[in-house]
Each structure stands twice: as structure tokens, then as C-alpha cells.
Amino acid sequence: MYKLSAIREPVVIHKGLDNVYVKESRICYIDGEASKLFYRGYSIEELASHSTFEETTYLLIYGWLPTHSQLDQITRQLELHRTLEPQFLDLIRKFPAKSDPMDVLRTAVSALALYDPQPMTDDITDKTDKALAILAKVPTIIAAFHRLRTGNNPIPPKGNLSHAAEFLYMLTGRDPDPYDAHVMDVALILHAEHEMNASTFACTVTASTLADMYSVLTSGIGTLRGPLHGGANEAALKTVLEVGNPGNAESYVVDALAHKRRIMGFGHRVYKTWDPRYLILKKLAGELAQKKNQAKLFDTAVAIETSARKHLEGTTIFPNVDSYSGIVFHMLGIETDLFTPIFAMSRISGWTAHAIEYLEANRLIRPKALYVGKLGLPYTPIETRSGKAPE
Ligand code: ACO
């Protein structure tokens, strides 16, 4: 009988690939002990205070802060590609109105390849341009689907607005309040990149096969869809809405922890202290709450946070980016099921940057699985099979 050949080197199984490095990178650095996040060497605080999503996208993908003309160029490129072809819009019209917007986005980004006469290319510049064209269209796709499912006609981009403002404009048909557009812009910067997380790894695996950028970014959207990755912002908002007012926060937290339920928007695989993005979003949420008369919502979130921190004192469970992002999007008037698509809309910058960086020194990603099953089993006729796995 055939026997398993002896494995020469010692086998270490890295379930979840924890602490496995797949490449050297110059894109993102996280210090989870010190509450630090850098894109291309610039701190997230600096970028949130001074940059724009367009500029941050350029920085992530090309590696440096753009000059005036480089920024003009990427801005024009996004403007040029933001509009959806009528044929493509007709496709979105055919999607069932009840579809989850993440399913719509994943399907639509994949379908964009059908309208590109040459989706496959080996040229890195062409790949980057195709990714930017997809990035440009994603807000238009999300907004168009949302309008259609609510019985409204899609609104084409206005032109001369920022990526963030165009999205808000295409959702509502109204010029967004400049402060709202600023908040959306900062939220996009904060979600644009986060090192080798699950969706970025999925994009990198697909890129390493030399697949087209539609396939690469579709892999990222599919991976972000899972509740262990995107989606916690929706759950955090739901908690705040359910708790209802600051006075209920303490009993909610005590009960949740007693029953081993997780407080959404808390804890992180990498951050063992404050998530620096949380600090930025909390400040914006407080300002928005004042402007929008939503003090109760914000105060409830703060009360949950205060109570959770008190009961989790001595642990490494701190608030993460999702503790206030959902509240911010909610106060901007955005439907809850659009939060994860907005995350994707922003993260396409980071996915593209990593895919391109990996391709510059590509090696097909092909890990191994340690076989622990049987070998050399006799093929049995269907009449004599037991219907279960052999002992
Ligand atoms: N509330 C209460 N307890 C928690 C929480 C939480 N939010 N997070 C972790 N814990 C506890 C766990 O119950 C576990 O306790 P135990 O050892 O007594 O069983 C311990 O902390 C370790 O939990 P792990 O899941 O192993 O920790 P890990 O660091 O892998 O978890 C994760 C990270 C998945 C994000 C987790 O903290 C969580 O589920 N948080 C809630 C969901 C959330 O906010 N996700 C958003 C993350 S940010 C992002 O993805 C953009």
C-alpha cells in the first residue's frame, strides 16, 4: 500500500497565518502597542488633518505625496471614470432591489470587466490605471443601486466635487454640506489602508496569479463581506440604537460581559491599546452630533465606551475604528447596509497599492496543507459503500 512520504523539514501550521510575513512592504506600518498607524511613513493623524482621499490614494499607490500636477492628474482620472455607461447602469437596474449592497458591489465590480475590451494586461501602469477606473466607479455604483432600490433615478456625478462629496451628492441629489463632505473624506482616509489584513491578502493572492484587476478587487470585496472583517461598524451602531440612552449603558455592558457577548467596536487583533482611527472618529462624531442635534446618540455611545472600559480594565480590549464609524455614517444620513460598501470604496486604494507592490517582485502564492488523511483506499462499487468516511 502507498504510504505517506516522510516530511523532511519540521512542519509548523500557521492557522490564520498569524505572524506570517508574505512580503516586505513600504505601504503601511501599525504599532498596535503604541496606538500608531502610518501610510507610507505619514501618521494617520497628519493625513486625517491635512490630506484628502484623492491625495492619500495617490500616496498609497505611487508612494509619495503628489505635486499639484500629479494631484490634478489623479483627480481628472477619477472624474473621467466616475460616470457609468448607460449599458452598465441598465445591468444595475436588473439587480433585485432586496439585494445586499455588498453583493451588488461584488457583482458589479466583477461585471465591469465585461465592458473593458482588454481587461487582462501585464503592464503595471495599465493595471494601476484600471484599478483607479474601478475606484472611481465604486461610489457611483453604490449610490445608483441605493437610489434604484428606493424608487429613485440614479444621479450622475456632478463634476468638480471631491470623491467623498460626489458620493454624498449621488446618494441624495443635493450638494452636501461642506462639513459633511469633510467628515466623509476623513472617514475614507481612515479606512483606506491597514496592512496585510484578510481582504488585502485575498487581493494579493489573486494578483500573484497575474489575474486582471477586476478579479483582484472582486476578491477583496468578497473577503471584506464577512462579519469577522467588514461589518462590525453596523453592529456597533445597532448596539447604540438598541441601548437607546446613556442611562441604559451600564446595565447593557454588565449583562453582555456576564453572558460572554462581545461589545461591538471593541478589541482588535493588532491594536492592544487605542486604535488611533477611533480617536479621530470620536472627535468627528462629537462635532457632528452637535451639528445634527444627535447628542443622545453620541452620549449613549460614549456611555457604552466608558462602561466597557471600566469593566474591561486590565485587558487589552480597547475601542477600535468601528466604535464610532457607524455612528458617523448614520449621522450623515447613510443607510446601515451601505457602511461596508463604503469601507470597500475606501479600501480599494490599499488593495491596489498592495497588489501592485507585490507584482513588482511577484511570486505565485501557493502555501501547503499538511495531509493527514488515508491513502491507497480500494475503490468500492456503489452498492457496497457505507455512505460515510472510512474509519
Ligand atoms: N468584547 C468583550 N470581550 C472581548 C471583545 C469584545 N469586543 N473582544 C475580545 N474579547 C475577549 C474575548 O471574549 C476573549 O476572551 P476569553 O479569552 O475570556 O475567551 C479575549 O478577549 C480574546 O478574544 P479573541 O477573539 O481571541 O481576540 P482577538 O484579538 O483575536 O479579537 C476581534 C479581535 C475579532 C476584533 C474581537 O476583539 C472582536 O470580536 N471584537 C468585536 C467585533 C469588532 O469590533 N470588530 C472590528 C474590528 S476592527 C476592523 O476589523 C476594522
CSV table of C-alpha atoms and ligand atoms in Angstrom, one decimal:
chain,number,residue,atom,x,y,z
A,1,MET,CA,0.0,0.0,0.0
A,2,TYR,CA,1.2,3.5,-0.8
A,3,LYS,CA,2.5,5.3,2.3
A,4,LEU,CA,2.8,9.0,3.1
A,5,SER,CA,6.4,10.0,2.3
A,6,ALA,CA,8.3,11.3,5.2
A,7,ILE,CA,8.3,15.1,5.5
A,8,ARG,CA,11.9,16.3,5.7
A,9,GLU,CA,11.6,19.7,7.3
A,10,PRO,CA,9.6,20.2,10.5
A,11,VAL,CA,6.1,21.3,9.8
A,12,VAL,CA,4.6,24.4,11.5
A,13,ILE,CA,1.0,25.0,10.8
A,14,HIS,CA,0.1,28.7,11.0
A,15,LYS,CA,-3.6,28.6,11.4
A,16,GLY,CA,-5.0,32.0,10.5
A,17,LEU,CA,-1.5,32.9,9.2
A,18,ASP,CA,-0.9,34.8,12.5
A,19,ASN,CA,2.6,36.4,12.4
A,20,VAL,CA,3.4,35.1,8.9
A,21,TYR,CA,5.1,37.7,6.7
A,22,VAL,CA,4.3,37.4,3.0
A,23,LYS,CA,6.4,40.3,1.7
A,24,GLU,CA,8.5,43.3,2.5
A,25,SER,CA,6.3,46.4,2.2
A,26,ARG,CA,6.7,50.2,2.2
A,27,ILE,CA,3.0,50.9,2.4
A,28,CYS,CA,1.7,50.7,6.0
A,29,TYR,CA,3.1,50.4,9.5
A,30,ILE,CA,1.0,49.6,12.5
A,31,ASP,CA,2.3,49.7,16.1
A,32,GLY,CA,-0.5,48.0,17.9
A,33,GLU,CA,1.1,48.6,21.3
A,34,ALA,CA,1.7,52.3,20.9
A,35,SER,CA,-1.5,53.3,19.0
A,36,LYS,CA,0.3,54.3,15.8
A,37,LEU,CA,-0.6,53.9,12.2
A,38,PHE,CA,1.4,55.2,9.2
A,39,TYR,CA,0.7,55.2,5.5
A,40,ARG,CA,3.9,55.4,3.5
A,41,GLY,CA,5.6,56.9,6.6
A,42,TYR,CA,3.0,59.6,7.3
A,43,SER,CA,1.0,59.3,10.5
A,44,ILE,CA,-2.8,58.8,10.2
A,45,GLU,CA,-3.3,61.9,12.4
A,46,GLU,CA,-1.3,64.0,9.9
A,47,LEU,CA,-3.2,62.6,6.9
A,48,ALA,CA,-6.6,63.0,8.6
A,49,SER,CA,-5.8,66.6,9.4
A,50,HIS,CA,-4.2,67.8,6.2
A,51,SER,CA,-4.8,65.3,3.3
A,52,THR,CA,-7.7,64.3,1.1
A,53,PHE,CA,-8.8,60.9,0.0
A,54,GLU,CA,-7.6,61.6,-3.6
A,55,GLU,CA,-4.2,62.6,-2.3
A,56,THR,CA,-4.0,59.7,0.2
A,57,THR,CA,-4.9,57.3,-2.7
A,58,TYR,CA,-2.0,58.7,-4.7
A,59,LEU,CA,0.3,58.4,-1.8
A,60,LEU,CA,-0.6,54.8,-1.1
A,61,ILE,CA,-0.5,53.7,-4.7
A,62,TYR,CA,2.5,55.6,-6.1
A,63,GLY,CA,4.5,56.0,-2.8
A,64,TRP,CA,4.8,59.8,-2.4
A,65,LEU,CA,2.6,62.8,-1.8
A,66,PRO,CA,1.6,64.2,-5.2
A,67,THR,CA,2.7,67.6,-6.6
A,68,HIS,CA,-0.1,69.9,-7.8
A,69,SER,CA,0.1,68.5,-11.3
A,70,GLN,CA,0.1,64.9,-10.1
A,71,LEU,CA,-2.9,65.6,-7.9
A,72,ASP,CA,-4.7,67.3,-10.8
A,73,GLN,CA,-3.9,64.2,-12.9
A,74,ILE,CA,-5.4,61.6,-10.5
A,75,THR,CA,-8.4,63.9,-9.8
A,76,ARG,CA,-9.1,64.2,-13.5
A,77,GLN,CA,-8.6,60.5,-14.0
A,78,LEU,CA,-11.2,59.8,-11.3
A,79,GLU,CA,-13.6,62.3,-12.7
A,80,LEU,CA,-13.2,60.8,-16.2
A,81,HIS,CA,-14.1,57.3,-15.0
A,82,ARG,CA,-16.7,58.1,-12.3
A,83,THR,CA,-19.7,58.0,-14.8
A,84,LEU,CA,-21.3,54.7,-15.5
A,85,GLU,CA,-22.0,53.7,-19.1
A,86,PRO,CA,-25.8,53.5,-19.8
A,87,GLN,CA,-25.5,49.8,-20.6
A,88,PHE,CA,-23.8,49.2,-17.3
A,89,LEU,CA,-26.5,51.2,-15.4
A,90,ASP,CA,-29.1,49.0,-17.1
A,91,LEU,CA,-27.4,46.0,-15.6
A,92,ILE,CA,-27.6,47.5,-12.1
A,93,ARG,CA,-31.3,48.2,-12.8
A,94,LYS,CA,-31.9,44.5,-13.2
A,95,PHE,CA,-30.5,43.6,-9.8
A,96,PRO,CA,-33.2,42.7,-7.3
A,97,ALA,CA,-34.0,45.7,-5.1
A,98,LYS,CA,-33.7,43.5,-2.0
A,99,SER,CA,-30.1,42.6,-2.8
A,100,ASP,CA,-27.4,43.3,-0.1
A,101,PRO,CA,-25.4,46.2,-1.4
A,102,MET,CA,-22.2,44.2,-0.8
A,103,ASP,CA,-23.4,41.5,-3.2
A,104,VAL,CA,-24.3,44.2,-5.7
A,105,LEU,CA,-20.9,45.8,-5.4
A,106,ARG,CA,-19.0,42.5,-5.7
A,107,THR,CA,-21.1,41.5,-8.8
A,108,ALA,CA,-20.8,45.0,-10.3
A,109,VAL,CA,-17.0,45.3,-10.0
A,110,SER,CA,-16.7,41.8,-11.5
A,111,ALA,CA,-19.1,42.8,-14.3
A,112,LEU,CA,-17.1,45.9,-15.1
A,113,ALA,CA,-14.5,43.6,-16.8
A,114,LEU,CA,-17.2,42.6,-19.4
A,115,TYR,CA,-17.2,46.2,-20.6
A,116,ASP,CA,-13.4,46.6,-20.8
A,117,PRO,CA,-12.2,45.4,-24.3
A,118,GLN,CA,-8.9,44.3,-22.7
A,119,PRO,CA,-9.2,43.5,-19.0
A,120,MET,CA,-6.0,41.4,-18.9
A,121,THR,CA,-2.7,43.2,-19.0
A,122,ASP,CA,0.7,42.5,-17.6
A,123,ASP,CA,1.7,46.2,-17.6
A,124,ILE,CA,1.9,47.6,-14.1
A,125,THR,CA,0.9,51.1,-15.3
A,126,ASP,CA,-2.1,49.7,-17.1
A,127,LYS,CA,-3.1,47.6,-14.1
A,128,THR,CA,-2.9,50.7,-11.9
A,129,ASP,CA,-5.0,52.8,-14.3
A,130,LYS,CA,-7.6,50.0,-14.4
A,131,ALA,CA,-7.7,49.9,-10.6
A,132,LEU,CA,-8.2,53.7,-10.5
A,133,ALA,CA,-11.0,53.5,-13.0
A,134,ILE,CA,-12.7,50.9,-10.8
A,135,LEU,CA,-12.1,53.0,-7.7
A,136,ALA,CA,-13.7,56.0,-9.5
A,137,LYS,CA,-16.9,54.0,-10.3
A,138,VAL,CA,-17.5,52.3,-7.0
A,139,PRO,CA,-19.3,55.3,-5.3
A,140,THR,CA,-21.4,55.7,-8.4
A,141,ILE,CA,-22.4,52.0,-8.3
A,142,ILE,CA,-23.3,52.1,-4.6
A,143,ALA,CA,-25.3,55.4,-4.9
A,144,ALA,CA,-27.0,54.2,-8.1
A,145,PHE,CA,-28.1,50.9,-6.6
A,146,HIS,CA,-29.3,52.7,-3.4
A,147,ARG,CA,-31.4,55.2,-5.4
A,148,LEU,CA,-32.9,52.5,-7.6
A,149,ARG,CA,-33.9,50.3,-4.6
A,150,THR,CA,-35.6,53.3,-3.0
A,151,GLY,CA,-37.5,54.0,-6.2
A,152,ASN,CA,-35.4,57.0,-7.4
A,153,ASN,CA,-33.4,57.5,-10.5
A,154,PRO,CA,-29.7,57.3,-10.3
A,155,ILE,CA,-27.9,60.7,-10.4
A,156,PRO,CA,-24.8,61.1,-12.5
A,157,PRO,CA,-21.7,62.6,-10.9
A,158,LYS,CA,-21.8,66.4,-10.8
A,159,GLY,CA,-18.1,67.0,-11.6
A,160,ASN,CA,-15.8,69.3,-9.7
A,161,LEU,CA,-16.6,67.7,-6.4
A,162,SER,CA,-14.3,65.6,-4.3
A,163,HIS,CA,-14.6,61.8,-4.3
A,164,ALA,CA,-16.3,62.0,-0.9
A,165,ALA,CA,-18.6,64.8,-1.9
A,166,GLU,CA,-19.6,63.2,-5.2
A,167,PHE,CA,-20.7,60.1,-3.3
A,168,LEU,CA,-22.9,62.1,-0.9
A,169,TYR,CA,-24.2,64.1,-3.9
A,170,MET,CA,-25.0,61.0,-6.0
A,171,LEU,CA,-26.9,59.5,-3.0
A,172,THR,CA,-29.1,62.4,-2.3
A,173,GLY,CA,-29.1,64.7,-5.4
A,174,ARG,CA,-28.2,67.6,-3.2
A,175,ASP,CA,-24.9,69.4,-2.8
A,176,PRO,CA,-23.6,68.1,0.5
A,177,ASP,CA,-22.9,70.3,3.4
A,178,PRO,CA,-19.2,71.1,3.3
A,179,TYR,CA,-18.6,69.8,6.8
A,180,ASP,CA,-20.4,66.5,6.0
A,181,ALA,CA,-18.2,66.1,2.9
A,182,HIS,CA,-15.2,66.8,5.0
A,183,VAL,CA,-16.2,64.1,7.5
A,184,MET,CA,-16.8,61.6,4.7
A,185,ASP,CA,-13.4,62.5,3.2
A,186,VAL,CA,-11.7,61.8,6.6
A,187,ALA,CA,-13.6,58.6,7.1
A,188,LEU,CA,-12.4,57.4,3.6
A,189,ILE,CA,-8.8,58.3,4.5
A,190,LEU,CA,-9.0,56.4,7.8
A,191,HIS,CA,-10.3,53.2,6.1
A,192,ALA,CA,-8.1,53.3,3.0
A,193,GLU,CA,-5.4,51.0,4.2
A,194,HIS,CA,-4.5,48.6,7.1
A,195,GLU,CA,-1.5,46.4,6.1
A,196,MET,CA,-2.0,42.7,5.4
A,197,ASN,CA,-5.5,42.1,6.6
A,198,ALA,CA,-7.7,39.4,5.2
A,199,SER,CA,-9.1,41.3,2.2
A,200,THR,CA,-5.7,42.7,1.3
A,201,PHE,CA,-4.2,39.3,1.4
A,202,ALA,CA,-7.1,37.9,-0.8
A,203,CYS,CA,-6.3,40.7,-3.3
A,204,THR,CA,-2.6,39.8,-3.1
A,205,VAL,CA,-3.2,36.1,-3.7
A,206,THR,CA,-5.3,36.9,-6.8
A,207,ALA,CA,-2.8,39.4,-8.1
A,208,SER,CA,0.0,36.9,-7.7
A,209,THR,CA,-1.7,34.6,-10.3
A,210,LEU,CA,-1.4,37.6,-12.8
A,211,ALA,CA,-5.2,37.8,-12.9
A,212,ASP,CA,-6.8,41.1,-14.1
A,213,MET,CA,-7.5,44.0,-11.6
A,214,TYR,CA,-11.3,43.3,-11.7
A,215,SER,CA,-10.6,39.8,-10.3
A,216,VAL,CA,-8.2,41.2,-7.8
A,217,LEU,CA,-10.6,43.8,-6.4
A,218,THR,CA,-13.6,41.5,-6.6
A,219,SER,CA,-11.6,39.1,-4.3
A,220,GLY,CA,-11.1,41.9,-1.8
A,221,ILE,CA,-14.8,42.9,-1.8
A,222,GLY,CA,-15.8,39.2,-1.3
A,223,THR,CA,-13.4,38.9,1.6
A,224,LEU,CA,-14.4,42.1,3.3
A,225,ARG,CA,-18.1,41.0,3.2
A,226,GLY,CA,-17.6,38.5,6.1
A,227,PRO,CA,-18.8,39.7,9.5
A,228,LEU,CA,-15.3,39.0,11.0
A,229,HIS,CA,-13.8,41.7,8.8
A,230,GLY,CA,-16.1,44.4,7.5
A,231,GLY,CA,-19.5,44.8,9.2
A,232,ALA,CA,-18.6,45.5,12.8
A,233,ASN,CA,-19.5,49.2,12.3
A,234,GLU,CA,-23.1,48.2,11.5
A,235,ALA,CA,-23.2,46.0,14.7
A,236,ALA,CA,-21.7,48.8,16.8
A,237,LEU,CA,-24.4,51.3,15.6
A,238,LYS,CA,-27.1,48.7,16.2
A,239,THR,CA,-25.9,48.3,19.8
A,240,VAL,CA,-26.0,52.1,20.4
A,241,LEU,CA,-29.5,52.4,18.9
A,242,GLU,CA,-30.7,49.4,21.0
A,243,VAL,CA,-29.2,50.8,24.2
A,244,GLY,CA,-31.1,54.0,23.4
A,245,ASN,CA,-29.9,56.3,26.1
A,246,PRO,CA,-26.8,56.8,28.3
A,247,GLY,CA,-28.6,55.6,31.4
A,248,ASN,CA,-29.0,52.1,29.9
A,249,ALA,CA,-25.3,51.7,29.0
A,250,GLU,CA,-24.0,50.3,32.3
A,251,SER,CA,-26.6,47.5,32.6
A,252,TYR,CA,-26.2,46.6,28.9
A,253,VAL,CA,-22.4,46.3,29.3
A,254,VAL,CA,-22.6,44.3,32.5
A,255,ASP,CA,-25.2,41.9,31.0
A,256,ALA,CA,-23.2,41.5,27.8
A,257,LEU,CA,-20.0,40.7,29.6
A,258,ALA,CA,-21.7,38.4,32.0
A,259,HIS,CA,-23.1,36.4,29.1
A,260,LYS,CA,-19.8,36.4,27.2
A,261,ARG,CA,-21.2,38.6,24.5
A,262,ARG,CA,-18.7,40.9,22.7
A,263,ILE,CA,-19.1,44.6,22.8
A,264,MET,CA,-19.0,45.6,19.2
A,265,GLY,CA,-16.4,48.2,18.2
A,266,PHE,CA,-14.1,46.9,20.9
A,267,GLY,CA,-11.0,44.7,20.6
A,268,HIS,CA,-8.6,44.3,17.7
A,269,ARG,CA,-6.2,41.6,16.5
A,270,VAL,CA,-3.4,44.1,16.1
A,271,TYR,CA,-4.2,47.0,18.4
A,272,LYS,CA,-3.7,46.2,22.1
A,273,THR,CA,-4.4,49.8,23.1
A,274,TRP,CA,-6.5,52.6,21.5
A,275,ASP,CA,-7.0,52.3,17.8
A,276,PRO,CA,-5.7,55.7,16.5
A,277,ARG,CA,-8.5,55.9,14.0
A,278,TYR,CA,-11.0,55.6,16.8
A,279,LEU,CA,-9.7,58.7,18.5
A,280,ILE,CA,-10.1,60.7,15.2
A,281,LEU,CA,-13.6,59.4,14.5
A,282,LYS,CA,-14.8,60.0,18.1
A,283,LYS,CA,-13.9,63.7,17.8
A,284,LEU,CA,-15.7,64.0,14.4
A,285,ALA,CA,-18.7,62.1,15.8
A,286,GLY,CA,-18.9,64.6,18.7
A,287,GLU,CA,-18.8,67.6,16.4
A,288,LEU,CA,-21.4,66.0,14.0
A,289,ALA,CA,-23.7,65.2,16.9
A,290,GLN,CA,-23.7,68.9,17.9
A,291,LYS,CA,-24.4,70.0,14.4
A,292,LYS,CA,-27.1,67.4,13.8
A,293,ASN,CA,-28.8,67.6,17.2
A,294,GLN,CA,-27.9,64.0,17.9
A,295,ALA,CA,-26.4,64.4,21.3
A,296,LYS,CA,-28.4,61.4,22.8
A,297,LEU,CA,-26.9,59.0,20.2
A,298,PHE,CA,-23.4,60.3,20.8
A,299,ASP,CA,-23.7,60.4,24.6
A,300,THR,CA,-25.1,56.8,24.5
A,301,ALA,CA,-22.0,55.6,22.5
A,302,VAL,CA,-19.7,57.4,25.0
A,303,ALA,CA,-21.5,55.9,28.0
A,304,ILE,CA,-21.2,52.4,26.5
A,305,GLU,CA,-17.5,53.1,25.9
A,306,THR,CA,-16.9,54.4,29.4
A,307,SER,CA,-18.7,51.5,31.0
A,308,ALA,CA,-17.0,48.9,28.8
A,309,ARG,CA,-13.5,50.4,29.5
A,310,LYS,CA,-14.3,50.3,33.3
A,311,HIS,CA,-15.3,46.6,33.1
A,312,LEU,CA,-12.5,45.6,30.7
A,313,GLU,CA,-9.9,47.5,32.7
A,314,GLY,CA,-6.7,45.4,32.9
A,315,THR,CA,-7.4,43.8,29.5
A,316,THR,CA,-6.1,44.8,26.1
A,317,ILE,CA,-9.6,45.3,24.7
A,318,PHE,CA,-9.9,48.9,23.7
A,319,PRO,CA,-12.3,50.8,21.3
A,320,ASN,CA,-11.5,50.2,17.6
A,321,VAL,CA,-12.3,52.2,14.5
A,322,ASP,CA,-15.8,50.7,14.3
A,323,SER,CA,-16.9,52.1,17.6
A,324,TYR,CA,-17.7,55.5,16.1
A,325,SER,CA,-17.6,55.0,12.3
A,326,GLY,CA,-21.1,53.6,12.1
A,327,ILE,CA,-22.4,56.4,14.2
A,328,VAL,CA,-20.7,58.9,11.9
A,329,PHE,CA,-22.2,57.4,8.8
A,330,HIS,CA,-25.6,57.2,10.4
A,331,MET,CA,-25.4,60.9,11.3
A,332,LEU,CA,-24.5,61.7,7.7
A,333,GLY,CA,-27.9,60.1,6.8
A,334,ILE,CA,-26.4,56.9,5.3
A,335,GLU,CA,-28.3,53.6,5.4
A,336,THR,CA,-26.7,51.0,7.7
A,337,ASP,CA,-26.2,48.4,4.9
A,338,LEU,CA,-24.1,50.8,3.0
A,339,PHE,CA,-21.4,51.0,5.7
A,340,THR,CA,-19.4,48.0,4.5
A,341,PRO,CA,-19.6,49.1,0.8
A,342,ILE,CA,-18.2,52.5,1.9
A,343,PHE,CA,-15.4,50.6,3.7
A,344,ALA,CA,-14.7,48.8,0.3
A,345,MET,CA,-14.9,52.1,-1.6
A,346,SER,CA,-12.1,53.4,0.5
A,347,ARG,CA,-10.0,50.3,0.9
A,348,ILE,CA,-9.7,49.8,-2.9
A,349,SER,CA,-6.7,52.3,-2.5
A,350,GLY,CA,-4.9,50.0,-0.1
A,351,TRP,CA,-5.8,46.8,-2.0
A,352,THR,CA,-4.4,48.3,-5.2
A,353,ALA,CA,-1.3,49.6,-3.5
A,354,HIS,CA,-0.5,46.1,-2.1
A,355,ALA,CA,-1.4,44.2,-5.3
A,356,ILE,CA,0.9,46.5,-7.3
A,357,GLU,CA,3.7,46.3,-4.8
A,358,TYR,CA,3.5,42.5,-4.7
A,359,LEU,CA,3.5,42.3,-8.5
A,360,GLU,CA,6.7,44.3,-8.7
A,361,ALA,CA,8.5,41.3,-7.3
A,362,ASN,CA,5.9,38.6,-7.9
A,363,ARG,CA,5.9,35.1,-6.7
A,364,LEU,CA,2.8,33.0,-7.1
A,365,ILE,CA,1.3,32.5,-3.6
A,366,ARG,CA,1.0,28.8,-3.1
A,367,PRO,CA,1.1,27.6,0.5
A,368,LYS,CA,0.8,24.0,1.6
A,369,ALA,CA,-1.7,21.9,3.6
A,370,LEU,CA,-0.4,19.0,5.7
A,371,TYR,CA,-2.2,15.9,4.5
A,372,VAL,CA,-3.4,13.8,7.5
A,373,GLY,CA,-5.9,11.6,5.6
A,374,LYS,CA,-5.7,8.0,4.4
A,375,LEU,CA,-4.0,6.7,1.3
A,376,GLY,CA,-4.4,3.8,-1.1
A,377,LEU,CA,-8.0,3.0,-0.2
A,378,PRO,CA,-9.6,0.3,-2.5
A,379,TYR,CA,-12.2,1.7,-4.9
A,380,THR,CA,-15.6,0.2,-3.8
A,381,PRO,CA,-18.6,-0.4,-6.0
A,382,ILE,CA,-21.5,2.0,-5.2
A,383,GLU,CA,-23.7,-0.9,-3.9
A,384,THR,CA,-21.2,-1.7,-1.1
A,385,ARG,CA,-20.4,1.9,0.1
A,386,SER,CA,-21.1,2.8,3.7
A,387,GLY,CA,-22.1,6.4,3.0
A,388,LYS,CA,-19.6,7.8,5.5
A,389,ALA,CA,-15.9,8.5,5.7
A,390,PRO,CA,-13.8,5.3,6.1
A,391,GLU,CA,-12.7,4.6,9.6
B,1,ACO,N1,-16.0,42.5,24.0
B,1,ACO,C1,-15.8,41.7,25.0
B,1,ACO,N2,-14.8,40.7,25.1
B,1,ACO,C2,-14.0,40.7,24.0
B,1,ACO,C3,-14.1,41.5,22.9
B,1,ACO,C4,-15.1,42.5,22.9
B,1,ACO,N3,-15.3,43.3,21.9
B,1,ACO,N4,-13.1,41.3,22.0
B,1,ACO,C5,-12.4,40.3,22.6
B,1,ACO,N5,-12.9,39.9,23.8
B,1,ACO,C6,-12.4,38.9,24.7
B,1,ACO,C7,-12.8,37.5,24.1
B,1,ACO,O1,-14.1,37.1,24.6
B,1,ACO,C8,-11.7,36.6,24.6
B,1,ACO,O2,-12.0,36.4,26.0
B,1,ACO,P1,-11.7,34.9,26.6
B,1,ACO,O3,-10.2,34.8,26.5
B,1,ACO,O4,-12.2,35.1,28.0
B,1,ACO,O5,-12.4,33.9,25.8
B,1,ACO,C9,-10.5,37.5,24.6
B,1,ACO,O6,-11.0,38.9,24.6
B,1,ACO,C10,-9.7,37.3,23.3
B,1,ACO,O7,-10.5,37.3,22.2
B,1,ACO,P2,-10.0,37.0,20.7
B,1,ACO,O8,-11.2,36.9,19.8
B,1,ACO,O9,-9.1,35.8,20.7
B,1,ACO,O10,-9.2,38.3,20.4
B,1,ACO,P3,-8.7,38.8,19.1
B,1,ACO,O11,-7.7,39.8,19.3
B,1,ACO,O12,-8.4,37.8,18.1
B,1,ACO,O13,-10.1,39.5,18.6
B,1,ACO,C11,-11.7,40.8,17.4
B,1,ACO,C12,-10.2,40.6,17.8
B,1,ACO,C13,-12.2,39.6,16.5
B,1,ACO,C14,-11.8,42.1,16.6
B,1,ACO,C15,-12.5,40.9,18.7
B,1,ACO,O14,-12.0,41.8,19.6
B,1,ACO,C16,-14.0,41.1,18.4
B,1,ACO,O15,-14.7,40.2,18.1
B,1,ACO,N6,-14.4,42.4,18.6
B,1,ACO,C17,-15.8,42.8,18.4
B,1,ACO,C18,-16.0,43.0,16.9
B,1,ACO,C19,-15.3,44.2,16.3
B,1,ACO,O16,-15.5,45.3,16.9
B,1,ACO,N7,-14.6,44.0,15.2
B,1,ACO,C20,-14.0,45.1,14.5
B,1,ACO,C21,-12.5,45.0,14.5
B,1,ACO,S1,-11.8,46.4,13.6
B,1,ACO,C22,-11.9,46.0,12.0
B,1,ACO,O17,-11.9,44.9,11.6
B,1,ACO,C23,-12.0,47.2,11.0
